[in-house]
Short mmCIF file of C-alpha atoms in Angstrom, two decimals:
data_model
loop_
_atom_site.label_atom_id
_atom_site.label_comp_id
_atom_site.label_asym_id
_atom_site.label_seq_id
_atom_site.Cartn_x
_atom_site.Cartn_y
_atom_site.Cartn_z
CA MET B 1 60.33 -28.68 -16.21
CA ILE B 2 57.69 -26.37 -14.32
CA PHE B 3 54.03 -26.11 -15.27
CA ASP B 4 51.66 -23.74 -14.08
CA LEU B 5 48.21 -25.10 -13.21
CA SER B 6 44.70 -24.02 -12.40
CA VAL B 7 41.73 -26.12 -11.52
CA VAL B 8 38.50 -25.20 -10.35
CA ILE B 9 36.26 -26.84 -7.83
CA LYS B 10 32.93 -26.37 -5.91
CA ALA B 11 33.55 -24.86 -2.56
CA GLN B 12 32.48 -27.70 -0.55
CA GLU B 13 35.01 -29.98 -2.71
CA GLU B 14 37.95 -28.42 -1.00
CA SER B 15 38.81 -31.18 1.33
CA ASP B 16 38.25 -33.81 -1.48
CA LYS B 17 41.82 -34.46 -2.09
CA ASN B 18 41.38 -37.40 -4.50
CA LEU B 19 39.11 -35.12 -6.78
CA ILE B 20 41.80 -32.37 -6.73
CA GLN B 21 44.53 -34.71 -7.54
CA LYS B 22 42.36 -35.98 -10.59
CA LYS B 23 41.88 -32.56 -11.84
CA LEU B 24 45.43 -31.79 -11.46
CA ASN B 25 46.25 -34.71 -13.51
CA ALA B 26 44.16 -33.73 -16.20
CA ALA B 27 45.18 -30.41 -16.46
CA LEU B 28 48.97 -31.59 -16.62
CA ARG B 29 47.80 -33.95 -19.30
CA GLN B 30 46.93 -31.13 -21.48
CA LYS B 31 50.36 -29.45 -21.36
CA TYR B 32 52.93 -32.76 -21.00
CA SER B 33 52.46 -36.00 -22.29
CA GLY B 34 55.77 -37.70 -20.82
CA ASP B 35 55.60 -40.25 -18.09
CA GLU B 36 57.66 -38.84 -15.71
CA ARG B 37 56.35 -38.28 -12.23
CA ALA B 38 55.01 -34.73 -11.19
CA GLU B 39 55.04 -33.21 -7.81
CA PHE B 40 52.20 -30.38 -7.33
CA VAL B 41 52.93 -27.36 -4.90
CA PHE B 42 49.86 -25.24 -4.13
CA VAL B 43 50.24 -21.70 -5.03
CA LYS B 44 47.14 -19.55 -4.24
CA LYS B 45 43.50 -19.86 -3.93
CA SER B 46 40.82 -17.28 -5.20
CA ILE B 47 37.07 -17.34 -4.56
CA ASP B 48 34.67 -16.90 -7.46
CA ALA B 49 30.84 -16.53 -6.42
CA ARG B 50 29.63 -15.23 -9.71
CA HIS B 51 26.67 -16.61 -11.21
CA GLY B 52 25.08 -17.74 -7.89
CA GLN B 53 27.80 -20.82 -7.83
CA LEU B 54 30.55 -20.51 -5.02
CA LYS B 55 33.66 -21.95 -6.81
CA LEU B 56 37.47 -22.10 -5.76
CA CYS B 57 40.04 -21.45 -8.26
CA LEU B 58 43.31 -23.27 -6.95
CA ARG B 59 46.56 -22.69 -8.40
CA TYR B 60 49.53 -25.08 -8.48
CA LYS B 61 53.12 -25.53 -10.01
CA ALA B 62 53.75 -28.89 -11.28
CA TYR B 63 57.33 -30.09 -11.05
CA VAL B 64 58.13 -32.51 -13.52
CA GLY B 65 61.68 -34.14 -13.48
CA GLN B 66 62.86 -32.06 -10.40
CA LYS B 67 62.47 -31.31 -6.99
CA PRO B 68 60.31 -28.17 -5.84
CA GLY B 69 62.69 -25.12 -4.59
CA GLN B 70 62.57 -24.12 -1.27
CA ALA B 71 59.28 -22.84 0.24
CA GLN B 72 61.14 -20.22 1.96
CA LYS B 73 63.77 -17.74 1.02
CA GLU B 74 67.03 -17.36 3.16
CA PHE B 75 67.82 -13.59 3.90
CA SER B 76 71.49 -12.52 4.41
CA TRP B 77 71.15 -9.48 6.68
CA ARG B 78 74.94 -8.16 7.93
CA LYS B 79 75.95 -6.44 11.15
CA ALA B 80 76.05 -2.61 10.63
CA ASP B 81 79.65 -1.67 10.44
CA GLY B 82 79.01 2.14 11.13
CA ASP B 83 80.99 3.39 8.28
CA LYS B 84 77.57 4.55 6.50
CA LYS B 85 74.41 5.66 8.23
CA VAL B 86 70.89 6.46 7.09
CA VAL B 87 68.35 8.25 8.80
CA VAL B 88 64.99 6.59 8.36
CA VAL B 89 62.02 9.01 9.39
CA GLY B 90 59.15 6.70 10.25
CA SER B 91 58.88 3.01 11.57
CA GLY B 92 55.87 1.96 9.21
CA PRO B 93 56.33 -0.78 6.43
CA ALA B 94 58.36 1.70 4.20
CA GLY B 95 60.45 2.32 7.14
CA LEU B 96 61.26 -0.82 8.47
CA PHE B 97 61.72 -2.65 5.04
CA ALA B 98 64.16 -0.03 3.82
CA ALA B 99 65.77 -0.53 7.17
CA LEU B 100 66.33 -4.28 6.44
CA LYS B 101 67.45 -3.59 3.05
CA LEU B 102 70.19 -1.26 4.19
CA LEU B 103 71.28 -3.99 6.64
CA GLU B 104 71.87 -6.20 3.64
CA ARG B 105 75.04 -4.42 3.14
CA GLY B 106 75.70 -3.53 6.80
CA VAL B 107 74.63 0.15 6.55
CA GLN B 108 73.27 1.31 9.71
CA PRO B 109 69.70 2.35 9.89
CA ILE B 110 68.95 5.14 12.46
CA ILE B 111 64.98 4.94 12.79
CA ILE B 112 63.26 8.33 13.99
CA GLU B 113 59.54 7.77 15.16
CA ARG B 114 57.25 10.18 16.72
CA GLY B 115 55.00 7.37 18.04
CA ARG B 116 55.72 5.15 20.62
CA PRO B 117 56.58 1.31 20.46
CA THR B 118 53.55 -1.33 19.83
CA ASN B 119 52.78 -2.34 23.37
CA GLU B 120 52.79 1.61 24.51
CA ARG B 121 50.72 2.40 21.31
CA LYS B 122 48.29 0.18 22.31
CA ARG B 123 47.40 1.80 25.72
CA ASP B 124 47.35 5.06 23.64
CA ILE B 125 44.80 3.83 21.17
CA ALA B 126 42.58 2.41 23.74
CA ALA B 127 42.55 5.88 25.53
CA ILE B 128 40.86 7.13 22.47
CA SER B 129 37.63 5.24 22.99
CA VAL B 130 37.67 4.95 27.00
CA LYS B 131 38.88 8.25 27.53
CA GLY B 132 38.17 10.49 24.49
CA VAL B 133 41.77 11.44 24.30
CA VAL B 134 43.97 11.34 21.37
CA ASP B 135 47.85 11.32 21.75
CA ALA B 136 49.05 13.41 18.46
CA ASP B 137 52.09 11.39 18.01
CA SER B 138 50.74 7.83 18.99
CA ASN B 139 47.37 6.79 17.87
CA TYR B 140 46.03 4.55 14.90
CA CYS B 141 48.30 6.42 12.45
CA PHE B 142 51.61 7.23 14.02
CA GLY B 143 53.72 4.88 16.02
CA GLU B 144 55.90 1.81 15.54
CA GLY B 145 54.57 -0.12 12.55
CA GLY B 146 52.88 2.54 11.07
CA ALA B 147 49.26 2.89 10.23
CA GLY B 148 48.27 -0.51 9.13
CA THR B 149 49.64 -2.24 12.36
CA PHE B 150 46.27 -1.39 14.10
CA SER B 151 44.17 -0.94 11.09
CA ASP B 152 44.04 -4.32 9.66
CA GLY B 153 47.37 -5.57 8.08
CA LYS B 154 45.95 -6.09 4.60
CA LEU B 155 48.68 -7.23 2.13
CA TYR B 156 46.73 -7.54 -1.15
CA THR B 157 48.28 -4.94 -3.87
CA ARG B 158 47.91 -4.70 -7.70
CA SER B 159 51.37 -2.79 -7.65
CA ASN B 160 53.42 -5.57 -8.99
CA LYS B 161 55.82 -3.45 -10.80
CA ARG B 162 57.06 -1.70 -8.20
CA GLY B 163 59.36 -4.80 -6.67
CA ASN B 164 58.88 -8.19 -5.62
CA ILE B 165 55.74 -9.10 -3.82
CA ASP B 166 56.51 -12.53 -3.14
CA GLU B 167 59.94 -11.37 -1.17
CA ILE B 168 57.84 -9.13 1.10
CA LEU B 169 55.48 -11.70 1.99
CA GLN B 170 58.64 -14.18 2.49
CA ILE B 171 59.98 -11.39 5.19
CA PHE B 172 56.70 -10.96 6.76
CA VAL B 173 56.48 -14.98 7.09
CA HIS B 174 60.16 -14.94 8.42
CA PHE B 175 59.16 -12.65 11.26
CA GLY B 176 56.03 -14.77 12.33
CA ALA B 177 53.25 -14.39 9.81
CA ASP B 178 51.10 -17.37 8.82
CA GLN B 179 52.52 -18.97 5.62
CA LYS B 180 49.08 -18.89 4.27
CA ILE B 181 49.55 -15.32 3.12
CA LEU B 182 52.15 -16.74 0.44
CA THR B 183 48.95 -18.57 -1.16
CA ASP B 184 45.92 -16.44 -0.21
CA ALA B 185 44.74 -14.43 -3.25
CA HIS B 186 43.87 -11.56 -0.74
CA PRO B 187 46.51 -12.02 2.11
CA HIS B 188 45.88 -10.70 5.29
CA ILE B 189 47.65 -10.82 8.73
CA GLY B 190 45.12 -9.42 11.21
CA THR B 191 45.78 -6.53 13.42
CA ASN B 192 45.76 -8.80 16.35
CA LYS B 193 49.08 -10.58 14.89
CA LEU B 194 50.92 -7.99 13.40
CA PRO B 195 52.41 -6.03 16.24
CA GLN B 196 54.22 -9.18 17.22
CA ILE B 197 55.43 -9.20 13.77
CA ILE B 198 56.77 -5.77 13.74
CA ASN B 199 58.36 -5.99 17.19
CA ASN B 200 60.28 -9.41 15.74
CA MET B 201 61.60 -6.96 12.90
CA ARG B 202 62.70 -4.34 15.67
CA GLN B 203 64.37 -6.76 17.30
CA LYS B 204 66.44 -8.20 14.40
CA ILE B 205 67.10 -4.49 13.30
CA VAL B 206 68.55 -3.73 16.93
CA GLU B 207 70.47 -6.82 16.88
CA LEU B 208 72.30 -5.92 13.89
CA GLY B 209 73.26 -2.55 14.90
CA GLY B 210 70.27 -0.56 13.88
CA GLU B 211 68.80 2.22 16.34
CA PHE B 212 65.21 3.13 17.16
CA HIS B 213 64.55 6.58 18.75
CA PHE B 214 60.94 6.69 19.67
CA GLU B 215 58.82 9.70 20.81
CA SER B 216 61.05 11.71 18.46
CA ARG B 217 59.43 13.88 16.31
CA VAL B 218 61.46 15.45 13.29
CA VAL B 219 60.99 19.12 13.35
CA ASP B 220 63.62 20.36 10.79
CA PHE B 221 66.10 19.10 8.36
CA ILE B 222 69.67 19.90 8.36
CA ILE B 223 70.60 21.34 5.12
CA ASP B 224 73.68 22.67 3.58
CA GLY B 225 73.76 25.02 0.50
CA ALA B 226 71.28 27.07 -0.86
CA ASN B 227 69.05 27.26 -3.88
CA ALA B 228 69.26 24.47 -6.40
CA ALA B 229 72.13 22.97 -4.26
CA LYS B 230 70.45 22.32 -0.98
CA ASN B 231 71.84 18.99 0.39
CA VAL B 232 69.94 17.18 3.46
CA ARG B 233 72.63 15.99 5.92
CA GLY B 234 70.31 14.91 8.70
CA VAL B 235 67.24 15.84 10.79
CA VAL B 236 66.53 17.90 13.99
CA ALA B 237 64.21 15.83 16.16
CA GLN B 238 62.18 16.68 19.53
CA THR B 239 62.94 13.96 21.64
CA PRO B 240 62.11 13.03 25.24
CA ASP B 241 65.44 14.49 26.25
CA GLY B 242 64.99 17.74 23.99
CA SER B 243 66.03 18.83 20.77
CA LYS B 244 68.75 16.55 18.95
CA LYS B 245 70.39 16.46 15.96
CA PHE B 246 70.61 13.35 13.72
CA LEU B 247 73.32 13.45 11.02
CA ALA B 248 73.75 10.87 8.23
CA ASP B 249 74.76 10.03 4.78
CA ALA B 250 71.35 10.17 3.57
CA VAL B 251 67.42 10.65 4.76
CA ILE B 252 65.00 8.15 3.83
CA LEU B 253 61.62 9.89 4.68
CA ALA B 254 58.84 7.45 5.37
CA THR B 255 56.35 9.37 7.42
CA GLY B 256 53.05 8.08 6.30
CA HIS B 257 50.03 9.80 4.91
CA SER B 258 48.96 11.72 8.01
CA ALA B 259 52.02 13.55 8.85
CA ALA B 260 50.95 17.29 7.68
CA ASP B 261 53.82 18.66 9.47
CA ILE B 262 56.47 17.23 7.40
CA TYR B 263 54.81 18.42 4.35
CA GLU B 264 55.07 22.22 5.86
CA ILE B 265 58.76 21.53 6.56
CA ILE B 266 59.52 20.66 2.88
CA ALA B 267 57.07 23.70 1.84
CA ARG B 268 59.36 26.15 3.84
CA ALA B 269 62.84 24.33 2.70
CA SER B 270 61.83 23.59 -0.97
CA PRO B 271 58.37 24.48 -1.92
CA GLN B 272 58.87 23.12 -5.78
CA SER B 273 59.32 19.98 -4.21
CA LEU B 274 55.57 19.50 -3.55
CA GLU B 275 52.56 19.17 -5.89
CA ALA B 276 48.99 18.58 -5.45
CA LYS B 277 47.93 15.17 -6.11
CA THR B 278 44.38 13.28 -6.11
CA PHE B 279 43.03 11.64 -3.30
CA ALA B 280 39.95 10.33 -2.25
CA VAL B 281 37.50 11.22 0.57
CA GLY B 282 34.13 9.59 1.81
CA VAL B 283 32.43 7.55 4.66
CA ARG B 284 32.80 3.96 6.22
CA VAL B 285 29.74 1.70 5.13
CA GLU B 286 28.89 -0.83 7.85
CA HIS B 287 26.40 -3.77 7.16
CA PRO B 288 25.81 -6.78 9.26
CA ARG B 289 28.59 -9.19 8.33
CA GLU B 290 25.69 -11.99 7.51
CA LEU B 291 24.18 -9.57 5.17
CA ILE B 292 27.27 -9.21 3.30
CA ASP B 293 28.12 -12.83 3.51
CA THR B 294 24.51 -13.83 1.90
CA ILE B 295 24.56 -11.33 -0.72
CA GLN B 296 28.20 -12.52 -1.84
CA TYR B 297 27.85 -16.27 -1.32
CA HIS B 298 24.22 -16.36 -2.40
CA GLY B 299 23.00 -17.66 0.73
CA LYS B 300 25.27 -20.81 0.47
CA ARG B 301 28.29 -19.69 3.12
CA GLY B 302 27.04 -22.44 5.65
CA GLN B 303 27.68 -25.30 3.28
CA THR B 304 31.27 -24.22 3.11
CA ASN B 305 34.12 -23.33 5.49
CA LEU B 306 34.63 -20.15 4.04
CA GLY B 307 35.30 -17.16 5.93
CA ALA B 308 33.62 -13.58 5.95
CA ALA B 309 32.91 -12.28 2.39
CA GLU B 310 34.59 -9.42 0.84
CA TYR B 311 33.70 -7.25 -1.98
CA ARG B 312 35.37 -4.69 -4.38
CA LEU B 313 33.04 -1.96 -6.08
CA THR B 314 34.01 0.92 -8.25
CA THR B 315 31.76 3.07 -10.83
CA GLN B 316 32.23 6.60 -12.40
CA VAL B 317 29.98 9.30 -11.49
CA GLN B 318 30.26 12.69 -13.11
CA GLY B 319 33.99 12.45 -14.10
CA ARG B 320 35.28 10.92 -10.93
CA GLY B 321 35.81 7.67 -9.59
CA VAL B 322 33.56 6.43 -6.66
CA TYR B 323 34.91 3.32 -5.19
CA SER B 324 35.45 0.73 -2.03
CA PHE B 325 38.67 0.84 -0.38
CA CYS B 326 40.22 -1.09 2.69
CA MET B 327 37.03 -3.71 2.97
CA CYS B 328 37.06 -5.24 6.18
CA PRO B 329 35.28 -8.22 6.49
CA GLY B 330 34.05 -9.34 9.93
CA GLY B 331 35.91 -6.20 11.17
CA PHE B 332 35.51 -2.95 13.19
CA VAL B 333 35.30 0.73 12.27
CA VAL B 334 37.63 2.69 14.41
CA PRO B 335 38.63 6.28 15.43
CA SER B 336 41.89 7.29 13.30
CA ALA B 337 42.17 10.81 14.17
CA THR B 338 45.70 12.34 14.91
CA GLY B 339 44.66 15.22 16.98
CA PRO B 340 41.76 16.41 19.17
CA GLU B 341 38.91 18.05 17.84
CA GLU B 342 38.67 16.03 14.70
CA ILE B 343 37.17 12.86 13.90
CA VAL B 344 38.60 10.50 11.04
CA VAL B 345 37.01 6.84 10.39
CA ASN B 346 39.06 3.89 9.42
CA GLY B 347 38.37 0.04 9.15
CA MET B 348 40.02 -2.98 10.51
CA SER B 349 40.03 -6.78 11.19
CA ALA B 350 41.46 -9.30 13.45
CA ALA B 351 43.06 -12.38 11.73
CA GLU B 352 39.72 -14.31 12.43
CA ARG B 353 37.51 -11.84 10.75
CA ASN B 354 34.60 -13.05 12.90
CA SER B 355 33.08 -9.71 14.22
CA ALA B 356 29.19 -9.29 13.27
CA TRP B 357 29.89 -6.64 10.89
CA SER B 358 31.76 -5.83 7.68
CA ASN B 359 32.92 -2.49 6.54
CA ALA B 360 34.34 -0.58 3.94
CA ALA B 361 35.51 2.73 2.76
CA ILE B 362 33.04 4.10 0.10
CA VAL B 363 35.02 7.38 -1.44
CA VAL B 364 34.96 9.89 -4.19
CA GLU B 365 37.89 10.85 -6.31
CA THR B 366 38.97 14.21 -5.10
CA ARG B 367 41.32 16.46 -7.43
CA PRO B 368 42.99 19.68 -6.76
CA GLU B 369 40.27 21.82 -8.81
CA ASP B 370 37.64 20.09 -6.21
CA VAL B 371 38.89 21.87 -3.11
CA ALA B 372 40.04 25.42 -4.79
CA ASP B 373 38.39 27.28 -1.81
CA PHE B 374 41.14 25.90 0.19
CA GLY B 375 44.03 27.59 -1.85
CA PRO B 376 44.76 28.01 -5.45
CA ALA B 377 45.22 24.79 -7.99
CA THR B 378 48.98 25.51 -7.88
CA ASP B 379 49.13 25.51 -4.07
CA PRO B 380 50.09 21.81 -2.96
CA LEU B 381 48.92 21.99 0.49
CA SER B 382 45.33 22.88 -0.51
CA GLY B 383 44.02 19.52 -0.20
CA LEU B 384 45.46 19.25 3.31
CA ARG B 385 43.73 22.20 4.26
CA PHE B 386 40.73 20.77 3.17
CA ARG B 387 41.04 17.47 4.86
CA ARG B 388 41.75 19.30 8.09
CA TRP B 389 38.44 21.57 7.50
CA LEU B 390 36.52 18.30 6.84
CA GLU B 391 37.90 16.49 9.79
CA ARG B 392 37.15 19.37 12.14
CA GLU B 393 33.54 19.83 10.68
CA THR B 394 33.19 16.00 11.17
CA TRP B 395 33.68 16.71 14.80
CA ARG B 396 31.53 19.31 15.19
CA GLN B 397 28.40 17.18 13.46
CA GLY B 398 29.47 14.32 15.97
CA GLY B 399 31.05 14.52 19.56
CA ALA B 400 30.92 18.08 19.64
CA SER B 401 27.54 18.51 18.79
CA LEU B 402 26.49 16.81 22.45
CA GLY B 403 28.55 19.42 24.09
CA LEU B 404 30.84 16.68 25.63
CA GLU B 405 34.34 17.99 24.43
CA ASN B 406 36.01 16.68 27.57
CA ASN B 407 34.08 13.46 27.54
CA PRO B 408 34.92 9.86 26.05
CA ASN B 409 31.96 10.55 23.74
CA SER B 410 33.88 13.71 22.27
CA ASN B 411 34.95 11.03 19.44
CA ALA B 412 31.65 10.09 18.72
CA ALA B 413 31.09 9.68 15.01
CA PRO B 414 28.11 11.57 13.00
CA ALA B 415 26.10 8.54 11.15
CA GLN B 416 23.16 8.23 9.24
CA LEU B 417 21.15 5.33 7.67
CA MET B 418 21.98 4.73 3.98
CA VAL B 419 18.26 4.94 3.05
CA ASP B 420 17.86 7.84 4.79
CA PHE B 421 20.99 9.43 3.20
CA LEU B 422 19.53 8.51 -0.37
CA ALA B 423 15.98 9.96 0.84
CA GLY B 424 17.13 12.83 2.43
CA ARG B 425 15.92 12.78 5.96
CA PRO B 426 17.29 12.27 9.30
CA SER B 427 17.51 8.78 10.89
CA GLN B 428 15.70 8.58 14.13
CA THR B 429 17.50 5.47 15.30
CA LEU B 430 20.66 4.10 14.42
CA PRO B 431 21.52 0.35 14.72
CA LYS B 432 24.33 -1.44 17.04
CA SER B 433 27.64 -0.48 15.60
CA SER B 434 31.38 -1.58 15.98
CA TYR B 435 32.26 2.01 16.48
CA THR B 436 32.93 1.91 20.17
CA PRO B 437 33.30 5.58 20.82
CA GLY B 438 29.80 5.89 19.98
CA LEU B 439 27.52 7.50 17.00
CA VAL B 440 25.70 10.59 16.86
CA PRO B 441 22.40 10.81 14.59
CA SER B 442 23.55 13.40 11.83
CA ARG B 443 22.30 14.82 8.32
CA LEU B 444 25.41 13.70 6.34
CA ASP B 445 23.32 14.46 3.16
CA GLN B 446 23.21 18.12 4.43
CA TRP B 447 26.71 18.70 5.41
CA LEU B 448 29.16 16.61 3.34
CA PRO B 449 30.36 18.52 0.69
CA GLN B 450 28.11 18.55 -2.25
CA PHE B 451 30.58 16.84 -4.84
CA ILE B 452 31.14 14.10 -2.40
CA GLY B 453 27.73 13.43 -1.17
CA GLU B 454 25.88 13.63 -4.63
CA ARG B 455 28.41 11.22 -6.02
CA LEU B 456 27.95 8.85 -3.14
CA LYS B 457 24.16 8.46 -3.79
CA LYS B 458 24.71 7.89 -7.40
CA GLY B 459 27.74 5.25 -6.34
CA PHE B 460 25.63 3.53 -3.77
CA LYS B 461 22.74 3.04 -6.46
CA ALA B 462 25.24 1.72 -9.12
CA PHE B 463 26.45 -0.75 -6.47
CA ASP B 464 23.06 -1.97 -5.65
CA LYS B 465 22.62 -3.04 -9.27
CA ASN B 466 25.49 -5.19 -8.97
CA MET B 467 25.47 -6.40 -5.43
CA LYS B 468 21.87 -6.40 -4.88
CA GLY B 469 20.84 -5.64 -1.08
CA PHE B 470 23.89 -3.22 -0.87
CA ILE B 471 21.19 -0.51 -0.30
CA SER B 472 19.78 -1.96 2.73
CA PRO B 473 17.82 -0.71 5.82
CA ASP B 474 20.52 -2.04 7.88
CA ALA B 475 23.41 -0.31 6.24
CA LEU B 476 24.99 2.55 8.08
CA LEU B 477 27.22 5.51 6.83
CA ILE B 478 29.83 6.71 9.58
CA ALA B 479 31.80 9.88 8.47
CA SER B 480 34.45 10.67 7.55
CA GLU B 481 37.03 8.73 5.93
CA THR B 482 39.65 11.32 5.03
CA ARG B 483 43.00 9.48 5.21
CA THR B 484 43.03 6.84 2.23
CA SER B 485 45.82 8.69 0.97
CA THR B 486 47.59 11.86 1.04
CA PRO B 487 46.92 14.98 -0.92
CA VAL B 488 50.31 15.82 -1.59
CA ARG B 489 53.23 14.29 -3.58
CA ILE B 490 57.03 14.57 -2.87
CA LEU B 491 58.69 15.23 -6.37
CA ARG B 492 61.41 12.80 -6.80
CA ASP B 493 64.05 12.07 -9.47
CA LYS B 494 62.92 8.95 -11.61
CA ALA B 495 66.16 7.51 -11.71
CA SER B 496 67.77 8.13 -8.18
CA PHE B 497 64.35 8.46 -6.07
CA GLU B 498 65.90 11.71 -4.54
CA CYS B 499 63.77 14.56 -3.76
CA LEU B 500 64.10 16.92 -6.72
CA GLY B 501 64.64 19.95 -4.90
CA LEU B 502 66.84 18.34 -1.64
CA LYS B 503 69.54 16.41 -2.58
CA ASN B 504 70.29 13.12 -0.13
CA LEU B 505 66.38 13.43 0.88
CA TYR B 506 64.67 9.89 -0.18
CA PRO B 507 60.91 10.36 -0.03
CA CYS B 508 59.06 7.01 0.20
CA GLY B 509 55.90 4.95 0.85
CA GLU B 510 52.18 6.63 1.50
CA GLY B 511 53.53 9.82 2.77
CA SER B 512 55.61 10.69 -0.31
CA GLY B 513 52.49 10.02 -2.73
CA TRP B 514 54.02 7.00 -4.39
CA SER B 515 52.50 4.01 -3.02
CA GLY B 516 49.39 3.06 -1.00
CA GLY B 517 49.25 0.06 1.36
CA ILE B 518 51.46 -1.89 3.44
CA VAL B 519 53.23 -4.13 0.68
CA SER B 520 53.60 -1.26 -1.90
CA SER B 521 54.82 1.33 0.71
CA ALA B 522 57.46 -1.74 1.85
CA MET B 523 58.48 -2.18 -1.76
CA ASP B 524 58.91 1.53 -2.14
CA GLY B 525 60.95 1.67 1.14
CA GLN B 526 63.44 -1.15 -0.32
CA ALA B 527 63.48 0.72 -3.65
CA CYS B 528 64.61 3.73 -1.97
CA ALA B 529 67.26 2.04 0.11
CA GLN B 530 68.58 0.32 -2.83
CA LYS B 531 69.17 3.53 -4.46
CA ILE B 532 71.43 4.60 -1.57
CA LEU B 533 73.40 1.25 -1.68
CA ASP B 534 73.76 1.82 -5.31
CA PHE B 535 75.21 5.15 -5.13
#
């Protein structure tokens, strides 16, 4: 027999094994009255900081009359036999986990990646802050491992109906992640550790006959047929050796939320395959980490071994959601543009989450009707045009305003103190920030689109009621956060997962508009690969 048990303890009691054992025995007696010995296996820990009391909720499984199962799953990937090939466009979580799923049946994945391997990508990312140079194909968003590799590595998801979350986490552990991701309530690998795990995945895929083609940007699909009978037979990519065709039995499209050119290719080939969708736009809010820890732990963090505090905030303002996204405790704000003359900010944390700052995106739900100036509501690409305009405007208000377009400060981001944003006044000085390219004092309250700025103001005030101290003289707004998700969805058949207008094309992950985050994208990649295997 197996029983699920939960015990609640004070944070400072976590090391008291005898106390926990007594509580587990008491909890088990509520469910089982026999005399057989039980073995307890720890499952997950979560923190409850409500009501001024720091508590931990510990979940266990109690095995009565039987031994606990194996803690780690065994995986059975096979050598590719070459009889069937699938092109996988993109090497983010959707693409990598799709490739591993294909190798369960020995199907050869051919991975086309516009960016560079992680070791080279690190240098490209460093050049953004040091030289002010953004490589359009290798940056925080593009390159081996996808956008999450160098922007945090969070594994928390609420998409528990999309697939097997535990299997995704077990695969990460298999390739080198800390086993604590299997039990943490909000698992997190850390941007300093995730690249090596991604390298280990690539090594396994290549060992089993898969191929990786880096610095190869897809510029077109190879299509047979016309009208409703269009079949995708492969892709054309611009590689270091020139234009090259990659033929395959199917194509998995796992290109991420920033590959605007891919949507334009689909719009030319099959415009009915795209639709505009809701997305979110806002700013990064950065506080001193100590302030957030004090608020969330009620000033008692020093009494425990708890790490940097997290928060999750949400409210409704004038018919739109305003909420926190990708909260990075003990983290950094990073430049995530994918081209010159644009500013995009994102957040990341190392595994230790030990920087002096904590930050989160605070964003406003944005619908197609909100960006009608950039195309009719029926135009699926209007949201992309709005996003491009806002990123360019952010650059004009930031680094470009300094007249330093060819200087490292060209990626300086416009920023304003939260209290000044709310009061409608300029910030005379800005505090020290984790954003290394630098900041430019700017009137965000004047140039952010009104439907975003006004909702942010009301959202901040609502958040401060639930998290007193959120509005603080030390709180800093850094613009603009625009890549939380894609404004476009690639339509696909509910049963087969094929693109509705292009057969043999399987859109998945964040770029398809059907997932968001590392784990949900990985599950979506697996699901698409499974559909191909089942066909």
